[in-house]
Amino acid sequence: MNLRLGLGLFIVSCHLVVKMRSTVLATVALSGFVLTLADGKGKGKGKGNDRIRTIYKDVAIIGGGASGSYSAVRLREDYNVSVVVIEKNSNLGGHVNTFIDPVTGRGFDCGVQNWIEIGGARAFFERFGVEMQPNVRSTAETVSIDFTNGEKLTNYSPPSAADRTAALQRYLEVAESFLPVLEPGWWTFPLPQDIPADLLLPFRDFVAKYNLTAAVPMFHATTGFGIHDMMGHLTVWFMRSFNVNLVRVLLGIETSIVPVSRKNQDLYDRILTSLGADALTSTTVISTEERSSRKGVALIVRNSATGVKTRIVAKRLLYTAIPSEANTSPLDLDREERSTLGEFNYSASYVGVVSHPSLPLNKSLVNIPASAQPANWPEAIPDYPYNTRFENYADSSYFRLIAVGDQTFTAAQAKKVIEDSFDKLVEGGVVNQTSPAQRLTFHMFEPHGLVSAYVTKEKLEGGFIQRLNGLQGRRGTWYTGASWGVHLSTSLWIFTDTVLERLVGDLRG
């Protein structure tokens, strides 16, 4: 391999140790600068398009969503650790999706709606000059409709506020008892024989046991829709989506906050600006040359827009994305990693902003099966796949929607489910189609893709969580993200702090 220093390379003080194994750079004892290398594979060594840029950092971060972006900031600014973020999308933020009206400049958030003010949440926004305010919930009138036929539920009675509040309080009391084993992360999760029986109940049975039926519509409308079969999932997985802090917000005990700008993307845009060249957007890992605790990691990444490849050499890897087979296949997983991460199953969700002249303003058209009438609240959840709602944004002609299915649910299927549900509203007379007929206009349609990782009861009883925890730090790789923590951003930040402490200790140990 030829090392050819590019023009403008400036090294103040460094110690470079290069070990050659075939054409692979195996170890490097420096960070924070860039070399231009010749790939050196085959003939024409060091010439023309064989040249590849190599970046040296302390930590390479895969994924620039809530966990990855937060990790990059904290490692770089608070721990003085050099980082590079590898993000497949053109921006940071993951499930934060903000549509900007091209005429008015107003933002419409169809992904993450708000942040629970816990830990250092507000201070983190303040670092980037993002002014925050208390969240105000939608005032749109709810109209209950069975989206399978488009008919209004004329005999449906939602839970009273008093009954719903009482049920949420009962849920909170039980959920708080499990806090020591569920948050932050899985660090203290019990051994298989000690897992509390309630956590292994299908959520439907947990609801019946603690008389939570009056809270079921609220469970689903808030975050439960992110689980394609909410009532059939184990309670432990539901509590990762609907955690104690969220209940406290709904009961007025804690608060949730949003940017004054009403553009949730603002935070991540400013993080991207701050990171500068340390964030590689539109970029994915395509192969792994090295990954071990002793030698660190060496990854080859490619920019999807330009096709340009880059080699990243880092002392440690922080993985923050969904650990699906497609995402992890370039990482050269060993048998233990592959078998453990391969046990995860997922839901899939897609969010968007649409408009149509016939959709009623100031209303939220919510998908509730007719079987929920008159007050059969556990049945108030549609069979998947389904579109959850058409929810009008205040003072606008735009509507928010969320389509949910199992892990096989594709973007094309999601769009069809959404369009079919609109057609049913027309058939049921809820919406009067225009003449000539118009289709929905999609102003934003974003695939959240695989979400809400879970495993079966049998896997939990077989020691899955212990095997998952055993991957932390293994082969120089640490993990955070929703598969390891609560699905809500600020709760994830708290869990991520515990990972970063361990990672930095490992890095400097």
Coordinates of C-alpha atoms in Angstrom, one line a residue:
M1 CA 0.0 0.0 0.0
N2 CA 1.4 3.5 -0.9
L3 CA 0.7 6.3 1.5
R4 CA 0.6 9.6 -0.5
L5 CA 0.0 12.6 1.6
G6 CA -2.5 14.9 -0.2
L7 CA -1.9 18.6 -0.5
G8 CA -2.8 20.6 2.5
L9 CA -2.3 17.8 5.0
F10 CA -1.2 19.3 8.3
I11 CA -0.1 17.2 11.2
V12 CA 0.7 19.0 14.5
S13 CA 1.6 16.0 16.6
C14 CA 0.8 12.4 16.0
H15 CA 2.1 8.9 16.2
L16 CA 1.2 6.7 13.2
V17 CA 1.5 3.0 13.4
V18 CA 0.6 1.2 10.2
K19 CA 0.5 -2.5 10.1
M20 CA 0.1 -4.2 6.7
R21 CA -2.0 -7.3 6.2
S22 CA -2.4 -7.8 2.5
T23 CA -3.8 -4.4 1.5
V24 CA -5.8 -3.8 4.7
L25 CA -4.8 -1.1 7.2
A26 CA -5.0 -3.0 10.5
T27 CA -4.0 -0.6 13.3
V28 CA -3.6 3.1 13.6
A29 CA -2.6 5.0 16.7
L30 CA -3.8 8.5 15.9
S31 CA -7.1 10.3 15.3
G32 CA -8.6 13.4 13.8
F33 CA -6.9 13.8 10.5
V34 CA -7.2 12.6 6.9
L35 CA -4.8 10.8 4.6
T36 CA -5.2 10.0 0.9
L37 CA -4.3 6.4 0.3
A38 CA -3.8 4.2 -2.7
D39 CA -6.0 1.2 -2.4
G40 CA -3.3 -1.0 -3.8
K41 CA -5.5 -3.8 -4.8
G42 CA -4.5 -5.6 -8.0
K43 CA -2.7 -3.9 -10.8
G44 CA -2.3 -0.2 -11.3
K45 CA -1.5 0.1 -7.6
G46 CA -1.8 3.7 -6.4
K47 CA -3.0 5.1 -9.7
G48 CA -6.1 7.0 -10.7
N49 CA -9.3 5.7 -9.3
D50 CA -7.4 3.4 -6.9
R51 CA -7.0 6.3 -4.6
I52 CA -9.2 6.4 -1.5
R53 CA -9.4 8.9 1.3
T54 CA -8.9 7.5 4.8
I55 CA -10.2 9.2 7.9
Y56 CA -8.8 8.5 11.4
K57 CA -11.0 9.0 14.4
D58 CA -11.4 7.7 18.0
V59 CA -15.0 6.6 17.4
A60 CA -17.0 5.8 14.3
I61 CA -20.8 6.2 14.8
I62 CA -23.2 4.3 12.6
G63 CA -26.5 6.1 12.5
G64 CA -27.3 9.8 12.8
G65 CA -30.7 9.6 14.5
A66 CA -31.6 10.6 18.0
S67 CA -28.9 8.4 19.6
G68 CA -26.2 8.8 17.0
S69 CA -26.4 12.6 16.8
Y70 CA -26.5 13.0 20.6
S71 CA -23.6 10.6 21.0
A72 CA -21.5 12.5 18.5
V73 CA -22.1 15.8 20.3
R74 CA -21.4 14.5 23.7
L75 CA -18.3 12.5 22.7
R76 CA -16.8 15.4 20.8
E77 CA -17.7 18.3 23.1
D78 CA -17.8 16.7 26.5
Y79 CA -15.3 13.9 26.3
N80 CA -12.8 15.4 23.8
V81 CA -13.1 12.3 21.7
S82 CA -12.9 12.6 17.9
V83 CA -15.8 11.1 16.0
V84 CA -17.3 10.5 12.5
V85 CA -21.0 9.9 12.0
I86 CA -22.1 7.6 9.1
E87 CA -25.7 8.4 8.2
K88 CA -27.6 6.9 5.2
N89 CA -30.0 9.8 4.9
S90 CA -29.1 13.3 3.6
N91 CA -29.8 14.8 7.0
L92 CA -29.6 13.8 10.7
G93 CA -32.5 13.2 13.0
G94 CA -33.8 9.7 12.2
H95 CA -37.5 9.7 12.9
V96 CA -37.7 13.5 13.1
N97 CA -39.5 14.4 9.9
T98 CA -40.5 18.0 9.3
F99 CA -42.3 19.1 6.1
I100 CA -41.7 22.8 5.3
D101 CA -44.4 24.5 3.4
P102 CA -42.7 26.0 0.3
V103 CA -44.9 29.1 0.4
T104 CA -45.2 30.0 4.0
G105 CA -42.0 28.3 5.4
R106 CA -44.1 26.8 8.2
G107 CA -43.0 23.5 9.6
F108 CA -45.3 20.4 10.0
D109 CA -43.8 17.6 12.0
C110 CA -45.0 14.1 11.0
G111 CA -42.4 12.1 12.8
V112 CA -41.3 12.8 16.4
Q113 CA -43.9 15.2 17.9
N114 CA -42.2 16.4 21.1
W115 CA -39.6 15.7 23.7
I116 CA -40.2 14.8 27.3
E117 CA -38.3 17.2 29.5
I118 CA -36.2 14.9 31.6
G119 CA -32.5 14.7 32.3
G120 CA -30.6 17.3 30.4
A121 CA -33.0 17.6 27.5
R122 CA -33.6 21.3 27.6
A123 CA -30.0 22.1 28.1
F124 CA -29.1 20.0 25.1
F125 CA -31.4 22.1 22.9
E126 CA -29.9 25.2 24.4
R127 CA -26.4 24.2 23.3
F128 CA -27.6 24.8 19.7
G129 CA -29.7 27.9 20.4
V130 CA -33.0 26.0 19.8
E131 CA -35.5 27.8 22.0
M132 CA -38.1 25.5 23.5
Q133 CA -41.7 25.9 24.8
P134 CA -44.3 23.6 26.4
N135 CA -46.0 21.3 23.9
V136 CA -49.7 22.1 23.1
R137 CA -51.7 19.0 22.1
S138 CA -53.9 19.0 19.0
T139 CA -57.3 20.5 19.4
A140 CA -58.7 18.9 16.3
E141 CA -62.1 17.2 16.8
T142 CA -61.8 13.4 16.8
V143 CA -64.1 11.6 14.4
S144 CA -64.1 7.8 14.9
I145 CA -64.3 5.9 11.6
D146 CA -63.8 2.3 10.6
F147 CA -61.3 2.7 7.7
T148 CA -62.2 -0.8 6.3
N149 CA -65.6 0.6 5.1
G150 CA -65.3 4.3 5.7
E151 CA -68.3 4.5 8.0
K152 CA -68.6 6.6 11.1
L153 CA -69.0 4.8 14.4
T154 CA -72.3 6.3 15.5
N155 CA -72.6 4.1 18.6
Y156 CA -69.0 4.4 19.9
S157 CA -68.4 6.0 23.3
P158 CA -64.8 6.8 24.1
P159 CA -63.7 6.5 27.7
S160 CA -64.5 9.4 30.0
A161 CA -61.6 11.6 31.1
A162 CA -62.0 10.4 34.6
D163 CA -62.0 6.7 33.7
R164 CA -59.0 7.3 31.4
T165 CA -57.0 9.1 34.0
A166 CA -57.8 6.5 36.7
A167 CA -56.6 3.8 34.3
L168 CA -53.4 5.7 33.5
Q169 CA -52.7 6.1 37.2
R170 CA -53.0 2.4 37.7
Y171 CA -50.7 1.7 34.8
L172 CA -48.2 4.2 36.2
E173 CA -48.2 2.6 39.6
V174 CA -47.4 -0.8 38.2
A175 CA -44.9 0.5 35.6
E176 CA -42.9 2.4 38.2
S177 CA -42.3 -0.9 40.0
F178 CA -40.4 -2.1 37.0
L179 CA -38.3 0.9 36.5
P180 CA -35.2 -0.6 38.1
V181 CA -35.1 -3.4 35.5
L182 CA -36.2 -1.5 32.4
E183 CA -34.4 1.8 32.5
P184 CA -32.0 3.0 31.6
G185 CA -31.5 0.2 29.0
W186 CA -31.1 -3.5 29.8
W187 CA -28.2 -3.3 32.2
T188 CA -30.0 -4.7 35.2
F189 CA -32.7 -6.8 33.5
P190 CA -33.3 -10.0 35.6
L191 CA -32.0 -13.4 34.7
P192 CA -34.5 -15.6 32.9
Q193 CA -35.8 -17.3 36.0
D194 CA -36.3 -13.9 37.8
I195 CA -38.2 -12.0 35.1
P196 CA -41.4 -10.7 36.7
A197 CA -44.4 -12.6 35.3
D198 CA -46.3 -9.4 34.5
L199 CA -43.6 -8.4 32.0
L200 CA -44.1 -11.7 30.1
L201 CA -47.9 -11.3 29.8
P202 CA -49.4 -10.5 26.5
F203 CA -50.4 -6.8 26.9
R204 CA -54.0 -7.8 26.4
D205 CA -53.8 -9.9 29.6
F206 CA -51.9 -7.2 31.4
V207 CA -54.7 -4.7 30.6
A208 CA -57.3 -7.1 31.9
K209 CA -55.4 -7.9 35.1
Y210 CA -55.0 -4.3 36.1
N211 CA -58.3 -2.9 34.6
L212 CA -56.6 -0.6 32.1
T213 CA -59.2 -0.9 29.4
A214 CA -60.2 2.8 29.6
A215 CA -56.6 3.8 28.7
V216 CA -56.3 1.5 25.7
P217 CA -57.4 4.1 23.1
M218 CA -54.9 6.6 24.6
F219 CA -52.1 3.9 24.7
H220 CA -52.6 3.3 21.0
A221 CA -53.1 6.9 19.9
T222 CA -50.0 8.1 21.7
T223 CA -47.2 5.6 20.9
G224 CA -48.8 2.2 20.8
F225 CA -49.4 2.5 17.0
G226 CA -45.7 2.0 16.6
I227 CA -46.2 -1.7 17.6
H228 CA -48.1 -3.4 14.9
D229 CA -49.9 -5.8 17.3
M230 CA -50.0 -3.8 20.4
M231 CA -52.4 -6.0 22.4
G232 CA -50.6 -9.2 21.4
H233 CA -47.1 -8.0 22.2
L234 CA -45.5 -8.8 25.6
T235 CA -46.0 -6.2 28.2
V236 CA -42.2 -5.7 28.5
W237 CA -42.1 -4.5 24.9
F238 CA -45.1 -2.2 25.3
M239 CA -43.4 -0.6 28.3
R240 CA -40.4 0.2 26.2
S241 CA -42.7 2.3 24.0
F242 CA -45.1 3.7 26.6
N243 CA -42.8 4.3 29.5
V244 CA -43.2 5.9 32.9
N245 CA -42.2 9.4 31.8
L246 CA -44.8 9.4 29.0
V247 CA -47.5 8.5 31.5
R248 CA -46.4 11.2 33.8
V249 CA -46.7 13.7 30.9
L250 CA -50.2 12.6 30.1
L251 CA -51.1 12.9 33.8
G252 CA -49.6 16.4 34.0
I253 CA -46.8 15.3 36.4
E254 CA -44.0 16.0 33.8
T255 CA -43.9 18.2 30.7
S256 CA -43.1 17.8 27.0
I257 CA -41.5 20.5 25.0
V258 CA -41.1 21.5 21.4
P259 CA -39.1 24.2 19.5
V260 CA -40.7 27.6 19.4
S261 CA -40.1 27.4 15.7
R262 CA -42.4 24.3 15.6
K263 CA -39.8 22.7 13.5
N264 CA -38.4 19.6 15.3
Q265 CA -35.8 19.2 12.6
D266 CA -34.1 22.4 13.8
L267 CA -32.0 20.6 16.4
Y268 CA -30.6 18.1 14.1
D269 CA -29.9 20.6 11.3
R270 CA -27.8 22.6 13.8
I271 CA -26.0 19.5 15.0
L272 CA -25.2 18.7 11.4
T273 CA -23.8 22.2 10.9
S274 CA -21.8 21.9 14.1
L275 CA -20.3 18.5 13.1
G276 CA -19.3 19.7 9.7
A277 CA -17.0 17.2 8.0
D278 CA -17.4 14.9 11.0
A279 CA -20.8 13.9 9.6
L280 CA -20.9 11.8 6.5
T281 CA -24.5 12.0 5.2
S282 CA -26.0 9.9 2.4
T283 CA -23.4 7.4 3.4
T284 CA -23.5 3.7 4.3
V285 CA -21.0 1.0 5.3
I286 CA -20.3 -1.4 2.4
S287 CA -17.6 -3.5 4.0
T288 CA -15.5 -4.1 7.1
E289 CA -11.7 -4.6 7.0
E290 CA -11.2 -4.9 10.7
R291 CA -13.3 -4.9 13.9
S292 CA -11.7 -6.0 17.2
S293 CA -11.1 -4.6 20.6
R294 CA -7.3 -4.8 20.1
K295 CA -7.0 -3.3 16.7
G296 CA -10.1 -1.1 16.5
V297 CA -12.2 -0.9 13.4
A298 CA -11.6 -0.2 9.7
L299 CA -14.7 0.4 7.5
I300 CA -15.2 1.2 3.9
V301 CA -18.2 3.5 3.3
R302 CA -19.7 4.9 0.2
N303 CA -21.6 8.1 -0.5
S304 CA -24.9 7.2 -2.3
A305 CA -25.0 10.5 -4.1
T306 CA -21.5 10.6 -5.4
G307 CA -20.4 7.0 -5.3
V308 CA -17.2 8.1 -3.6
K309 CA -15.7 5.6 -1.1
T310 CA -13.9 6.4 2.1
R311 CA -12.0 4.3 4.5
I312 CA -12.7 5.0 8.2
V313 CA -10.2 3.8 10.8
A314 CA -11.3 4.2 14.4
K315 CA -10.4 2.8 17.8
R316 CA -14.0 2.0 18.6
L317 CA -17.4 1.6 16.8
L318 CA -20.7 2.9 18.2
Y319 CA -23.7 1.3 16.5
T320 CA -27.0 3.2 16.9
A321 CA -29.2 2.1 14.0
I322 CA -31.7 -0.7 13.9
P323 CA -29.6 -3.9 14.0
S324 CA -31.5 -5.6 11.1
E325 CA -29.8 -8.1 8.9
A326 CA -29.6 -5.6 6.0
N327 CA -28.0 -2.9 8.2
T328 CA -25.5 -5.2 9.9
S329 CA -24.5 -7.4 7.0
P330 CA -21.5 -5.2 6.0
L331 CA -20.1 -5.4 9.5
D332 CA -18.7 -8.9 9.2
L333 CA -20.7 -10.2 12.2
D334 CA -19.4 -13.3 13.9
R335 CA -21.6 -16.2 14.9
E336 CA -22.6 -14.9 18.3
E337 CA -23.4 -11.4 17.0
R338 CA -25.4 -12.8 14.0
S339 CA -27.4 -15.3 16.1
T340 CA -28.2 -12.8 18.8
L341 CA -29.2 -9.8 16.7
G342 CA -31.0 -12.2 14.3
E343 CA -33.5 -13.0 17.0
F344 CA -35.1 -9.6 16.8
N345 CA -38.4 -9.1 15.1
Y346 CA -39.8 -5.7 14.2
S347 CA -42.8 -3.6 13.3
A348 CA -42.6 -1.2 10.3
S349 CA -44.1 2.3 10.1
Y350 CA -44.3 5.1 7.5
V351 CA -45.3 8.7 8.2
G352 CA -46.4 11.5 5.9
V353 CA -48.1 14.8 5.3
V354 CA -50.9 14.8 2.7
S355 CA -53.7 17.1 1.5
H356 CA -56.9 16.8 -0.4
P357 CA -59.6 19.4 -1.0
S358 CA -62.3 17.1 0.5
L359 CA -60.6 16.2 3.8
P360 CA -62.4 18.1 6.6
L361 CA -60.4 20.8 8.4
N362 CA -60.1 21.0 12.2
K363 CA -60.8 17.3 12.5
S364 CA -58.8 14.1 13.2
L365 CA -60.2 11.1 11.4
V366 CA -59.2 8.2 13.5
N367 CA -59.3 4.6 12.5
I368 CA -61.3 2.6 15.0
P369 CA -62.9 -0.8 14.2
A370 CA -66.7 -1.0 14.4
S371 CA -66.2 -3.9 16.9
A372 CA -65.1 -1.3 19.5
Q373 CA -68.8 -0.1 19.8
P374 CA -70.3 0.8 22.1
A375 CA -67.5 0.8 24.6
N376 CA -65.3 -2.3 23.8
W377 CA -62.1 -0.3 24.1
P378 CA -59.6 -3.2 23.9
E379 CA -61.0 -3.7 20.3
A380 CA -60.3 0.0 19.4
I381 CA -57.1 -1.1 17.5
P382 CA -57.3 -2.0 13.8
D383 CA -55.8 -5.2 12.4
Y384 CA -52.5 -4.5 10.7
P385 CA -51.5 -3.2 8.2
Y386 CA -53.5 0.0 8.6
N387 CA -53.4 3.8 8.4
T388 CA -53.9 5.2 11.9
R389 CA -55.5 8.6 11.0
F390 CA -55.9 11.7 8.9
E391 CA -55.1 14.4 11.4
N392 CA -55.5 18.0 10.4
Y393 CA -52.7 20.4 11.4
A394 CA -54.2 23.5 13.0
D395 CA -54.8 26.4 10.6
S396 CA -53.7 24.5 7.5
S397 CA -54.9 22.2 4.8
Y398 CA -52.3 19.5 5.6
F399 CA -53.0 16.2 7.4
R400 CA -50.7 13.9 9.3
L401 CA -50.8 10.1 8.8
I402 CA -49.0 7.0 10.0
A403 CA -49.2 3.6 8.4
V404 CA -48.2 0.5 10.4
G405 CA -47.5 -3.1 9.7
D406 CA -45.2 -6.0 10.5
Q407 CA -41.6 -6.2 9.4
T408 CA -42.6 -7.3 5.9
F409 CA -44.6 -4.1 5.3
T410 CA -43.1 -2.1 2.4
A411 CA -43.3 1.6 1.5
A412 CA -45.4 0.7 -1.6
Q413 CA -47.8 -1.3 0.5
A414 CA -48.0 1.6 3.0
K415 CA -48.9 4.1 0.4
K416 CA -51.6 1.8 -1.0
V417 CA -53.0 1.3 2.5
I418 CA -53.2 5.1 2.9
E419 CA -54.8 5.6 -0.5
D420 CA -57.2 2.8 0.1
S421 CA -58.3 4.2 3.4
F422 CA -59.0 7.5 1.8
D423 CA -61.1 5.8 -0.9
K424 CA -63.1 4.1 1.8
L425 CA -63.8 7.4 3.4
V426 CA -65.2 8.5 0.1
E427 CA -67.3 5.3 -0.2
G428 CA -68.6 5.8 3.4
G429 CA -69.7 9.3 2.7
V430 CA -67.3 10.9 5.2
V431 CA -65.4 12.6 2.4
N432 CA -67.1 14.0 -0.7
Q433 CA -64.8 13.3 -3.6
T434 CA -64.1 16.2 -6.0
S435 CA -65.2 16.3 -9.6
P436 CA -63.2 15.3 -11.4
A437 CA -61.8 12.9 -8.8
Q438 CA -58.5 13.8 -7.3
R439 CA -55.9 11.6 -5.5
L440 CA -54.3 12.4 -2.3
T441 CA -51.3 14.7 -2.6
F442 CA -48.3 13.4 -0.7
H443 CA -46.2 16.4 0.4
M444 CA -43.9 14.2 2.6
F445 CA -43.7 10.4 2.9
E446 CA -41.0 9.0 5.1
P447 CA -40.2 5.4 5.8
H448 CA -39.4 4.9 9.5
G449 CA -38.9 1.4 8.3
L450 CA -38.2 -1.3 10.9
V451 CA -39.1 -0.1 14.5
S452 CA -40.0 -1.5 17.9
A453 CA -37.6 -4.4 18.1
Y454 CA -38.9 -7.4 20.1
V455 CA -38.3 -11.1 20.7
T456 CA -40.7 -13.8 21.9
K457 CA -41.3 -14.9 25.5
E458 CA -39.3 -18.1 24.8
K459 CA -36.3 -16.0 23.7
L460 CA -36.4 -13.9 26.8
E461 CA -36.7 -17.0 29.0
G462 CA -33.7 -18.4 27.1
G463 CA -31.4 -15.5 28.2
F464 CA -31.7 -13.2 25.1
I465 CA -31.2 -10.0 27.1
Q466 CA -28.1 -11.4 28.7
R467 CA -26.7 -12.4 25.3
L468 CA -27.6 -8.9 24.0
N469 CA -25.8 -7.2 26.9
G470 CA -22.9 -9.4 26.2
L471 CA -22.4 -7.8 22.8
Q472 CA -21.6 -4.4 24.5
G473 CA -17.9 -3.7 24.0
R474 CA -17.3 -6.9 22.2
R475 CA -15.0 -6.6 19.1
G476 CA -14.5 -2.9 19.9
T477 CA -18.2 -2.3 19.3
W478 CA -20.8 -0.6 21.6
Y479 CA -24.5 -0.2 21.0
T480 CA -27.3 2.2 21.7
G481 CA -30.6 3.1 20.1
A482 CA -34.2 2.1 20.4
S483 CA -33.3 -1.7 20.3
W484 CA -31.4 -1.2 23.6
G485 CA -33.4 1.5 25.3
V486 CA -36.9 3.1 25.6
H487 CA -38.1 4.3 22.2
L488 CA -38.6 8.0 23.3
S489 CA -35.8 10.3 22.4
T490 CA -34.9 11.9 25.7
S491 CA -35.1 8.6 27.5
L492 CA -32.8 7.2 24.9
W493 CA -30.4 10.1 25.6
I494 CA -30.3 9.1 29.2
F495 CA -29.5 5.5 28.3
T496 CA -26.9 6.6 25.8
D497 CA -25.1 8.5 28.5
T498 CA -24.6 5.2 30.3
V499 CA -23.2 3.6 27.1
L500 CA -20.9 6.6 26.4
E501 CA -19.4 6.3 29.9
R502 CA -18.5 2.7 29.3
L503 CA -17.2 3.3 25.8
V504 CA -14.9 6.2 26.9
G505 CA -13.7 4.1 29.8
D506 CA -12.9 1.3 27.3
L507 CA -11.3 3.7 24.9
R508 CA -9.0 5.2 27.5
G509 CA -8.5 2.0 29.6

